[in-house]
CSV table of C-alpha atoms in Angstrom, one decimal:
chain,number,residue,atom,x,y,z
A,149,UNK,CA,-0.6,-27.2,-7.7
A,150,UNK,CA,-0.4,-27.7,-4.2
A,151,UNK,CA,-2.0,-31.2,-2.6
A,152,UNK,CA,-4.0,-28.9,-0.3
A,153,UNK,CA,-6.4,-27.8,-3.4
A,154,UNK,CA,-8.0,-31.3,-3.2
A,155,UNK,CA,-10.1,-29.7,-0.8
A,156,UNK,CA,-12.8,-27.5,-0.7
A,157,UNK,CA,-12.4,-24.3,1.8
A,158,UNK,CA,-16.4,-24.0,2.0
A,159,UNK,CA,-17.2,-27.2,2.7
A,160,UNK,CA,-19.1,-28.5,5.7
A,161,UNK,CA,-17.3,-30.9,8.9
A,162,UNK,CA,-18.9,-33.8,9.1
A,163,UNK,CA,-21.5,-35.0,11.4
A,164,UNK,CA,-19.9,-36.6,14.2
A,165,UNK,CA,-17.1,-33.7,14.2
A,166,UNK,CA,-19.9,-31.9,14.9
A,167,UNK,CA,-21.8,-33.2,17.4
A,168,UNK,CA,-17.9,-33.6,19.5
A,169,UNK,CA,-17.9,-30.0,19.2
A,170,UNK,CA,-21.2,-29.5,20.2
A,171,UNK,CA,-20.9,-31.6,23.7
A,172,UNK,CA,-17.9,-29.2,24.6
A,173,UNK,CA,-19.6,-26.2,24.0
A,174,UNK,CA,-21.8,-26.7,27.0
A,175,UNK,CA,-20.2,-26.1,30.3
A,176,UNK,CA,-19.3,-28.5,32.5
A,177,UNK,CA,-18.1,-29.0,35.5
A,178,UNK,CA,-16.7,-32.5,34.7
A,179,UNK,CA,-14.0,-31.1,32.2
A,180,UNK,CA,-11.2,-32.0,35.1
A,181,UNK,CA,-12.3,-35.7,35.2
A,182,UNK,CA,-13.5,-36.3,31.8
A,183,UNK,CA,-11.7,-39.4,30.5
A,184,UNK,CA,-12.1,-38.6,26.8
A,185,UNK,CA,-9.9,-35.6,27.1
A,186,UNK,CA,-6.2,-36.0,27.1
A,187,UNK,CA,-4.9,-33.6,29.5
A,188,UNK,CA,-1.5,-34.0,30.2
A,189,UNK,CA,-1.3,-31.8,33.2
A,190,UNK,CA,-4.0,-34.4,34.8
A,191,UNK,CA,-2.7,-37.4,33.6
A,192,UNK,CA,-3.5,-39.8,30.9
A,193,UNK,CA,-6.0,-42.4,31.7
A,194,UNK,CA,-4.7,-46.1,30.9
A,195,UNK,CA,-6.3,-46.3,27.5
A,196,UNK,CA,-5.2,-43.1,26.2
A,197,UNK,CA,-1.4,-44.5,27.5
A,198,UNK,CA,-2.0,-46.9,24.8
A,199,UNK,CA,-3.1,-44.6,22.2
A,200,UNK,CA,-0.7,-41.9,22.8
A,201,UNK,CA,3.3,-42.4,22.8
A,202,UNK,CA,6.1,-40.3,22.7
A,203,UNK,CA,7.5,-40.1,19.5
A,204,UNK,CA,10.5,-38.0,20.0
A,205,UNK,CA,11.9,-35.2,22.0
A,206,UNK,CA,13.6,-31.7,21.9
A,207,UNK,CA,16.5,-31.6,23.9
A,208,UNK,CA,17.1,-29.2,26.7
A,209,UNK,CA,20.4,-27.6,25.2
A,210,UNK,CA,18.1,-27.0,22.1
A,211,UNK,CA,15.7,-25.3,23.8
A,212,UNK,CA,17.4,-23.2,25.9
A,213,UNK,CA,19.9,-22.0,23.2
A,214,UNK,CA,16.5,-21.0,20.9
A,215,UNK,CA,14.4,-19.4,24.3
A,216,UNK,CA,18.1,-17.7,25.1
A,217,UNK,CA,18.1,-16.1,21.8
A,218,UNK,CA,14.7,-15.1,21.4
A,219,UNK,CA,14.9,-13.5,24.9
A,220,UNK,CA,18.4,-11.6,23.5
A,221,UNK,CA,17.9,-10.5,20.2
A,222,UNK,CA,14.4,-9.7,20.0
A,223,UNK,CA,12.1,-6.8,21.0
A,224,UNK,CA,12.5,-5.2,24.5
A,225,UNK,CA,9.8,-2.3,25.5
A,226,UNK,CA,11.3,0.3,27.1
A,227,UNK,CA,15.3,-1.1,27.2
A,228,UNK,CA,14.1,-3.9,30.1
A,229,UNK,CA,15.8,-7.0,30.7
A,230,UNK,CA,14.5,-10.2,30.8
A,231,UNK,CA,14.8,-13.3,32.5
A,232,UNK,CA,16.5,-16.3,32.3
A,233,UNK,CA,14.7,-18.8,29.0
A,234,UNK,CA,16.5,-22.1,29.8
A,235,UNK,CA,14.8,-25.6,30.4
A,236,UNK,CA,15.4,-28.4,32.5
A,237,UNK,CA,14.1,-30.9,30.7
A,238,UNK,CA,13.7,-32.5,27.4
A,239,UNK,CA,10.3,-31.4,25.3
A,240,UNK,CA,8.5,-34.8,24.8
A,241,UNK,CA,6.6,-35.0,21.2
A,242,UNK,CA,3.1,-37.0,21.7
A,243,UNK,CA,1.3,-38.6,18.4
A,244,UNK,CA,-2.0,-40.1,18.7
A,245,UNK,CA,-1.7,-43.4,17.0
A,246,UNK,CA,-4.8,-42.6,15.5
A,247,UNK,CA,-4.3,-39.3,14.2
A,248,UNK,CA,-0.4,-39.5,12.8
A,249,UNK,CA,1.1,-36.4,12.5
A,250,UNK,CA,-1.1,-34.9,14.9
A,251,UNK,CA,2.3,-33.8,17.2
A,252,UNK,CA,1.7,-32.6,21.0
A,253,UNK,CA,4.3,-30.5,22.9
A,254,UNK,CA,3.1,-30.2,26.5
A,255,UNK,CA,4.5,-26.9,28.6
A,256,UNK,CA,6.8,-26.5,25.6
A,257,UNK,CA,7.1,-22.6,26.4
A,258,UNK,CA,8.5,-21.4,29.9
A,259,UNK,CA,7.0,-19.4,31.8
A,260,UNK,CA,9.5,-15.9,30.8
A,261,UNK,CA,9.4,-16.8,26.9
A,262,UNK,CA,5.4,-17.4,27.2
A,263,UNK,CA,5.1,-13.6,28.8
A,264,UNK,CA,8.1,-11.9,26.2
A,265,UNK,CA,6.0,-13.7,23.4
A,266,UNK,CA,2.8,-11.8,24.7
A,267,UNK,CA,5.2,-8.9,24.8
A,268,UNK,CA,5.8,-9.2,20.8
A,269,UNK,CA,2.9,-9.8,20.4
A,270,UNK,CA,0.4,-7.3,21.9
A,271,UNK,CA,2.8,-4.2,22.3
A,272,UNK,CA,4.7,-4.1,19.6
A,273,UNK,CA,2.6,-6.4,16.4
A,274,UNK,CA,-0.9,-5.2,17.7
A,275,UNK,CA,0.4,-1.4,17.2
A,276,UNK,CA,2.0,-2.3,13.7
A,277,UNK,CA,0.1,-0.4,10.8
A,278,UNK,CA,0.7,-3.6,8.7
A,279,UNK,CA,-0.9,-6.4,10.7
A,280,UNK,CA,-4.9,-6.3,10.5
A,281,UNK,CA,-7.6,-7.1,13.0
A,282,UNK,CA,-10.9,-8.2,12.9
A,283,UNK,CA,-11.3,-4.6,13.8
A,284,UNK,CA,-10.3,-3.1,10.7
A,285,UNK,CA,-13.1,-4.5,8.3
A,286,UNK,CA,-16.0,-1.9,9.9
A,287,UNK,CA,-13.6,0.9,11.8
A,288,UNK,CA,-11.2,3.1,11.5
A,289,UNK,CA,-8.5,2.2,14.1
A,290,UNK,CA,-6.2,4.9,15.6
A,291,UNK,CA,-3.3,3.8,16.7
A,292,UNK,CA,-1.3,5.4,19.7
A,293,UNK,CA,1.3,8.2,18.6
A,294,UNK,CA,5.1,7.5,18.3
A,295,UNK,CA,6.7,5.9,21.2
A,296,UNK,CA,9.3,8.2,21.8
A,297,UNK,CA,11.1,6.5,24.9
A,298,UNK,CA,12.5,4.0,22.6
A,299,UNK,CA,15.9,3.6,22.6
A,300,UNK,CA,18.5,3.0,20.0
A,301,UNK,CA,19.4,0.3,21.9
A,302,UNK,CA,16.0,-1.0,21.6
A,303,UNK,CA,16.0,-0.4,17.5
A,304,UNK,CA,18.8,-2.0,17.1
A,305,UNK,CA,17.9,-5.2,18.9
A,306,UNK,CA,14.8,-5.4,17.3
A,307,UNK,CA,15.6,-8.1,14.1
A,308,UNK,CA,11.6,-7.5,13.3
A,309,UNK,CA,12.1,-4.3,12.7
A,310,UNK,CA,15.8,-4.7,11.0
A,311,UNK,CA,14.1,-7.0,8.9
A,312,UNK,CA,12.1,-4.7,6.9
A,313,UNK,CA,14.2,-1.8,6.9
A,314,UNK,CA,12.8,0.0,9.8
A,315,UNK,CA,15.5,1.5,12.2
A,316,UNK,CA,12.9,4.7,12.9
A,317,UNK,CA,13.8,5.1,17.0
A,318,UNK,CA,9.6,6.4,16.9
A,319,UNK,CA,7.5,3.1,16.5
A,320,UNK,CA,4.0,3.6,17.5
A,321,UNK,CA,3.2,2.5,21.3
A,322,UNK,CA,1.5,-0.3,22.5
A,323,UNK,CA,-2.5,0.4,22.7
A,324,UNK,CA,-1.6,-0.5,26.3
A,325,UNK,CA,0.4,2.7,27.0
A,326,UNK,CA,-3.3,4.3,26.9
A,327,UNK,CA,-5.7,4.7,29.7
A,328,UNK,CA,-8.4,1.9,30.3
A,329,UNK,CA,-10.5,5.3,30.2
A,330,UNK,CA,-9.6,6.9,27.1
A,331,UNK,CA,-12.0,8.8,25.3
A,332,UNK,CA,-10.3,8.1,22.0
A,333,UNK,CA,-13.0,6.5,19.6
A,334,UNK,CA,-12.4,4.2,16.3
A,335,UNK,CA,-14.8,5.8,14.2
A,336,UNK,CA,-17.0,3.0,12.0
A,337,UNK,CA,-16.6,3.6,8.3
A,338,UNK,CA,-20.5,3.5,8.2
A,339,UNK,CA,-22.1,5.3,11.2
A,340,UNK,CA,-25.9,3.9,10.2
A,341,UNK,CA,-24.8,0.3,10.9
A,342,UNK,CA,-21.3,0.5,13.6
A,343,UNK,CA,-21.4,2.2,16.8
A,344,UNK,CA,-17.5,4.1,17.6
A,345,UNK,CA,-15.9,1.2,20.2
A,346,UNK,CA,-13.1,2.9,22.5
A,347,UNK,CA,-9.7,1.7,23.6
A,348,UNK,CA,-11.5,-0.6,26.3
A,349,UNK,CA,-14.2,-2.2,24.3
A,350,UNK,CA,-11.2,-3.0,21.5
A,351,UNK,CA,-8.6,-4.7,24.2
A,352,UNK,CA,-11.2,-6.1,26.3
A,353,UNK,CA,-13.6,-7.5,23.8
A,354,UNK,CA,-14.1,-6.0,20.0
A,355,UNK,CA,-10.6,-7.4,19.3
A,356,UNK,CA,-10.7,-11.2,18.2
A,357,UNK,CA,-7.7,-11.8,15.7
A,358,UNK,CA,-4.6,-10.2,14.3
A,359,UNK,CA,-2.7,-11.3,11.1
A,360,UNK,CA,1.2,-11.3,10.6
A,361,UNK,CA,3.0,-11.9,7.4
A,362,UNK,CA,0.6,-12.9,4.7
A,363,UNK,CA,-2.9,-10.8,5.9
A,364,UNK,CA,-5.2,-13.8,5.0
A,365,UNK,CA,-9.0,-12.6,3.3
A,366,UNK,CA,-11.4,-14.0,5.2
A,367,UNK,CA,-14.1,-13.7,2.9
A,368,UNK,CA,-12.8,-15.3,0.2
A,369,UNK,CA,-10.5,-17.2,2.0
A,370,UNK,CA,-7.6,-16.5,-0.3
A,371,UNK,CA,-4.4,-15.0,0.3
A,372,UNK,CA,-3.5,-11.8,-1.1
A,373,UNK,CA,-1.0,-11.8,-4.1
A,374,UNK,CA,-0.1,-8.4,-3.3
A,375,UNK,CA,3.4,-7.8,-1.6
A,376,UNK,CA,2.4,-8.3,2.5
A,377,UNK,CA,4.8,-7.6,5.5
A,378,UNK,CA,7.4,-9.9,6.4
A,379,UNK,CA,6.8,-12.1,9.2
A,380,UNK,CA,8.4,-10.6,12.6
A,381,UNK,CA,11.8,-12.2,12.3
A,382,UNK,CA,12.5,-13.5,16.0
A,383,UNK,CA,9.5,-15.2,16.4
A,384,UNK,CA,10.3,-16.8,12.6
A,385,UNK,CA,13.2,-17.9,13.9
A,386,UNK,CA,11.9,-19.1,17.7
A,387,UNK,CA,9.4,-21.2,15.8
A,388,UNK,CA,12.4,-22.6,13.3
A,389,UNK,CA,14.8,-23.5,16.1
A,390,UNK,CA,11.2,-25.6,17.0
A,391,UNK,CA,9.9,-26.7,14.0
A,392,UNK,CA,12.3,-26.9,11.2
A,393,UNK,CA,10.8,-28.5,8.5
A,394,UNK,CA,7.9,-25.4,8.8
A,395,UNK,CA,8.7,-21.9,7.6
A,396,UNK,CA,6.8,-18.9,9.4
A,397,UNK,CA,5.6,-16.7,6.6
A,398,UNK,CA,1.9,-15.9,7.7
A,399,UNK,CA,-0.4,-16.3,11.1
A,400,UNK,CA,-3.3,-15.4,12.8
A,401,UNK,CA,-3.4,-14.8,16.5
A,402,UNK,CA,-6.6,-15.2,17.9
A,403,UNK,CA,-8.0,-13.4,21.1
A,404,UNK,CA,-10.2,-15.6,23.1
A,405,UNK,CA,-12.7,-14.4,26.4
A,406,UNK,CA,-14.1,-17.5,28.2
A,407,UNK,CA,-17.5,-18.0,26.0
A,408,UNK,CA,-15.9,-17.7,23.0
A,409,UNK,CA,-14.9,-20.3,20.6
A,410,UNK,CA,-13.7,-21.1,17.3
A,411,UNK,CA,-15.7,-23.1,14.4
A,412,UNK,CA,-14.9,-26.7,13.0
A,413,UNK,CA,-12.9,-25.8,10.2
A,414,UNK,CA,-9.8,-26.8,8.2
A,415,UNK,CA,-6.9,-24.8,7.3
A,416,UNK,CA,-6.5,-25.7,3.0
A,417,UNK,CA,-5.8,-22.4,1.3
A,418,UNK,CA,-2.1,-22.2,1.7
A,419,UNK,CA,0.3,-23.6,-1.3
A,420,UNK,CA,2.0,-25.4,1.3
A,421,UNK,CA,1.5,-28.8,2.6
A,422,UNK,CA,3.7,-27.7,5.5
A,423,UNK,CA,2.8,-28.2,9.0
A,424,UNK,CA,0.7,-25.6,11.4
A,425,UNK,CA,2.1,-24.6,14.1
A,426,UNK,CA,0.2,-23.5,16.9
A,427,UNK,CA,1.1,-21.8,20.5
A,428,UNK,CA,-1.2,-21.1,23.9
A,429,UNK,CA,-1.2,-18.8,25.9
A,430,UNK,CA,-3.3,-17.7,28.8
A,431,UNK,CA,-6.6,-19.8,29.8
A,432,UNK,CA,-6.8,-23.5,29.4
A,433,UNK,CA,-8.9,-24.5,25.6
A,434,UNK,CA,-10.7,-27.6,24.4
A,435,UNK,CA,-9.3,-28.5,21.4
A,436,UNK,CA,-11.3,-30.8,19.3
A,437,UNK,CA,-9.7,-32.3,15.9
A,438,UNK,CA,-10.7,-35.4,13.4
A,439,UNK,CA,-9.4,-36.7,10.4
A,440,UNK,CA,-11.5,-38.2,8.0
A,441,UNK,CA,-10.5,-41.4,7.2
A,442,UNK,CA,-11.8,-43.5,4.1
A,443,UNK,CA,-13.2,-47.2,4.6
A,444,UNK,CA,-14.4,-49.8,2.3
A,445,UNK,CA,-17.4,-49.5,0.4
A,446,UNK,CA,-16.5,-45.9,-0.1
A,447,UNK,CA,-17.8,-45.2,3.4
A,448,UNK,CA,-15.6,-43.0,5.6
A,449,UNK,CA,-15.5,-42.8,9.4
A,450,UNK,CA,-14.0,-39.9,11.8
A,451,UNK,CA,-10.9,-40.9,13.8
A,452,UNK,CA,-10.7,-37.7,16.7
A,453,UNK,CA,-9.8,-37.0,20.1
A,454,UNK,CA,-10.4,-33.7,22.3
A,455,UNK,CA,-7.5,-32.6,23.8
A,456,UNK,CA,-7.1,-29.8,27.0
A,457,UNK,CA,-4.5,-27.1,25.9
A,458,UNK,CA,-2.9,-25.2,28.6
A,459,UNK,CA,-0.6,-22.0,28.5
A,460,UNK,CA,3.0,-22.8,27.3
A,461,UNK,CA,1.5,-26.2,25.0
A,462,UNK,CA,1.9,-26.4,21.5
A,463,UNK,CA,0.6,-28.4,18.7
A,464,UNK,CA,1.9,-29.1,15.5
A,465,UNK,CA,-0.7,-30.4,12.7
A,466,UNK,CA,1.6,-32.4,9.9
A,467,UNK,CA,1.2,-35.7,7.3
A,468,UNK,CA,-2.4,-36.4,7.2
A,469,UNK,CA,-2.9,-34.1,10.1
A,470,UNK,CA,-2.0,-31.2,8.3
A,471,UNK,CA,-6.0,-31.3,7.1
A,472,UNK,CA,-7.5,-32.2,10.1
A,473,UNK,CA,-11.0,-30.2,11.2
A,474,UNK,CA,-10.2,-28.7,14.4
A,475,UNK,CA,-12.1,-26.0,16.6
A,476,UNK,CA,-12.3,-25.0,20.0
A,477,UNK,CA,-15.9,-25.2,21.4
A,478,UNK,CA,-14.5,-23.9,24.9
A,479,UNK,CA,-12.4,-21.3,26.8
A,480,UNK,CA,-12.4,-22.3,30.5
A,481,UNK,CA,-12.2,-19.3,32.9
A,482,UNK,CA,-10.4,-18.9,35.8
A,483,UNK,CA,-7.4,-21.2,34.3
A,484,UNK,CA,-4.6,-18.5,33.0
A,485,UNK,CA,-1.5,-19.1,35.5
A,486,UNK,CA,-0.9,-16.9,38.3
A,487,UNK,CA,2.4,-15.9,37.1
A,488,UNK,CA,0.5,-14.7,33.9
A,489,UNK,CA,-2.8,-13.0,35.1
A,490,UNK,CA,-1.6,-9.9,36.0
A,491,UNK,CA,-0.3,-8.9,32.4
A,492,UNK,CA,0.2,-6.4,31.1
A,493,UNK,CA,1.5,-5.7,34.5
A,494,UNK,CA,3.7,-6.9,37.1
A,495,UNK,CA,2.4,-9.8,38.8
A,496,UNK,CA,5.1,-9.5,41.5
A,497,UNK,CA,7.2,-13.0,40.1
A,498,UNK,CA,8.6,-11.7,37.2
A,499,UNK,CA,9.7,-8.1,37.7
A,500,UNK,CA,10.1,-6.2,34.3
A,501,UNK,CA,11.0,-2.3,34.2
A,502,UNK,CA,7.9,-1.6,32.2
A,503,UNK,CA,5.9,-3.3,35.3
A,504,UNK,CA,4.0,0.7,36.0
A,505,UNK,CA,3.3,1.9,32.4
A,506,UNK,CA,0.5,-0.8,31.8
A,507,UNK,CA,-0.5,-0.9,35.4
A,508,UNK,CA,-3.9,0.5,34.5
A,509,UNK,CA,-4.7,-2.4,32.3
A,510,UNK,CA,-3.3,-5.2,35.7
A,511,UNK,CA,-5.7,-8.4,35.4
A,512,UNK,CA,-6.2,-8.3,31.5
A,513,UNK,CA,-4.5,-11.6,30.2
A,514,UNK,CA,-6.6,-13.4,33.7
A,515,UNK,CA,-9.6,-13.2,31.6
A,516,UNK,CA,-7.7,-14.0,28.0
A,517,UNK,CA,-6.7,-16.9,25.6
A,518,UNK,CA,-4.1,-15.9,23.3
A,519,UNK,CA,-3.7,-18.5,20.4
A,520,UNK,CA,-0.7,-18.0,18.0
A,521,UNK,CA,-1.5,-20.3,14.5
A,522,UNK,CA,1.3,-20.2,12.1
A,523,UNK,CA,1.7,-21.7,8.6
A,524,UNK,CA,4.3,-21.7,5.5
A,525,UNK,CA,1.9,-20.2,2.7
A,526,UNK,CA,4.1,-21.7,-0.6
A,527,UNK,CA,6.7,-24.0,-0.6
């Protein structure tokens, strides 16, 4: 039986968990100077230079031969190229000394992998039958017909698709490819409590996670023993050239709007004791995370930090970190990079041949948070 069934899915964070989150859900105007965040982009203050040390690093040759790849072999809407992936640096790997395992990757991402990620994501995941939403549970969503401009280039440089047998040149289009307008309604499976939501109130709003690979129950929090869809293969493998001691085989990818956030909660119903692997995107988050730690008497005390999370970082939660309670009590607005704001269009850096079809939908990602959490489900 895995070692993550020692604890209980239901049960509540403790009290000074709690009350961190609670003092960054309130907006502030202090976040840039507050010295109990770690911000990396700012600087660390002298006591958190104590606390925090580098503990490794990925070297720049790694890096660039994994973004290369990812940018080569993966999905490309509408046969465009993309831009150069490499790095000029090596990735640093930050451990809090009291929160081991607990691995930061500051601007792990550049800036043309973070926007062909988005690009996976949200036009070609979001519009696959087999990954759920939020949505799903009270509507009937209806997706956008066949994409018939794809080429069999495209097809056959698509190892997601290759990966489950899928060579059809007629995927469905992104929800993108429709009109900010659209009358097209998702009907709710029971009128007398759900209104219909159109294409704009799902994109904009209504839509707050997806699922890929294992499609997690949220209710019973339990995964599924049924057969589920295979995790899309070039981001598996992006995330393995990263983290290889972690195997992508299910994740949620959560959509954030400055004043949302996400509960104090721990991640124990995989059979894994695998690390979590998580990617941002978009606005800047406050990321709060404890570990419970046991003292004498049989009295216990919360070691935590809160910890600013910018487009392109990544965390990975292993050891005793892997249980950590984490949340995010804030999204701030008015932080996603310029180079990324105007997505799904073209922001006039990074030119793509797609740049006109999603023009209608310019500015979406400026208001947006895009969180990809990944885990190994068995071992």
């Amino acid at each position: 039986m895995s070692v993550l069934k020692q604890f209980d899915a239901y049960e509540k964070p403790p009290v000074e968990i709690r009350d961190l989150y609670k003092k960054y859900q309130k907006p502030s105007q202090a976040l840039d100077n507050d010295p109990e965040i770690v911000d990396f982009k700012r600087g660390l203050t002298s006591s958190q230079h104590i606390d925090i040390r580098v503990i490794g690093t990925i070297a720049k040759q790694c890096l660039t031969d994994n973004f290369e790849a990812f940018a080569h072999d993966s999905y490309r809407p509408h046969n465009r190229s993309l831009g150069a992936s490499g790095t000029t640096f090596d990735a640093r790997i930050y451990e809090h000394r009291q929160l081991p395992g607990l691995h930061i990757l500051p601007s792990l991402l550049p800036a043309d992998t973070q926007l062909h990620l988005l690009t996976c994501l949200l036009h070609r995941d979001l519009s696959d039958q087999r990954h759920k939403t939020n949505t799903h549970a009270h509507h009937n969503v209806q997706y956008p017909p066949a994409d018939s401009v794809v080429s069999e280039e495209d097809v056959a440089s698509e190892s997601h698709h290759q990966s489950h047998g899928d060579y059809s040149s007629h995927r469905n289009a992104s929800f993108f490819s429709l009109s900010p307008g659209s009358t097209q309604l998702f009907a709710p499976k029971d009128p007398s409590v759900h209104k219909p939501i159109t294409i704009s109130q799902f994109l904009r709003r209504k839509l707050r996670w997806m699922t890929l690979g294992g499609q997690y129950d949220w209710t019973n929090k339990v995964y599924p023993t049924e057969s589920n869809p295979g995790f899309p293969e070039d981001i598996a493998n992006l995330l393995a050239g990263l983290f290889p001691d972690m195997e992508a085989q299910a994740a949620i990818v959560n959509f954030y709007t400055p004043g949302d956030t996400l509960s104090i909660h721990r991640d124990v119903s995989e059979y894994s004791d695998r690390g979590l692997v998580s990617i941002n995107l978009g606005c800047d988050g406050i990321f709060v995370v404890g570990i419970q730690v046991d003292g004498d008497a049989g009295k216990s005390s919360i070691k935590h930090f809160v910890l600013r999370l910018r487009s392109g970082d990544a965390v990975y939660m292993s050891g005793p970190a892997r249980f950590a309670w984490h949340g995010v009590p804030q999204v701030i607005g008015g932080t996603c990079p310029d180079w990324m704001s105007a997505w799904p269009a073209w922001n006039g850096e990074v030119a793509t041949d797609d740049s006109q079809a999603y023009e209608s939908w310019r500015g979406w990602m400026a208001t947006k948070r895009v969180n990809l959490n990944v885990r190994q489900m068995t071992n």
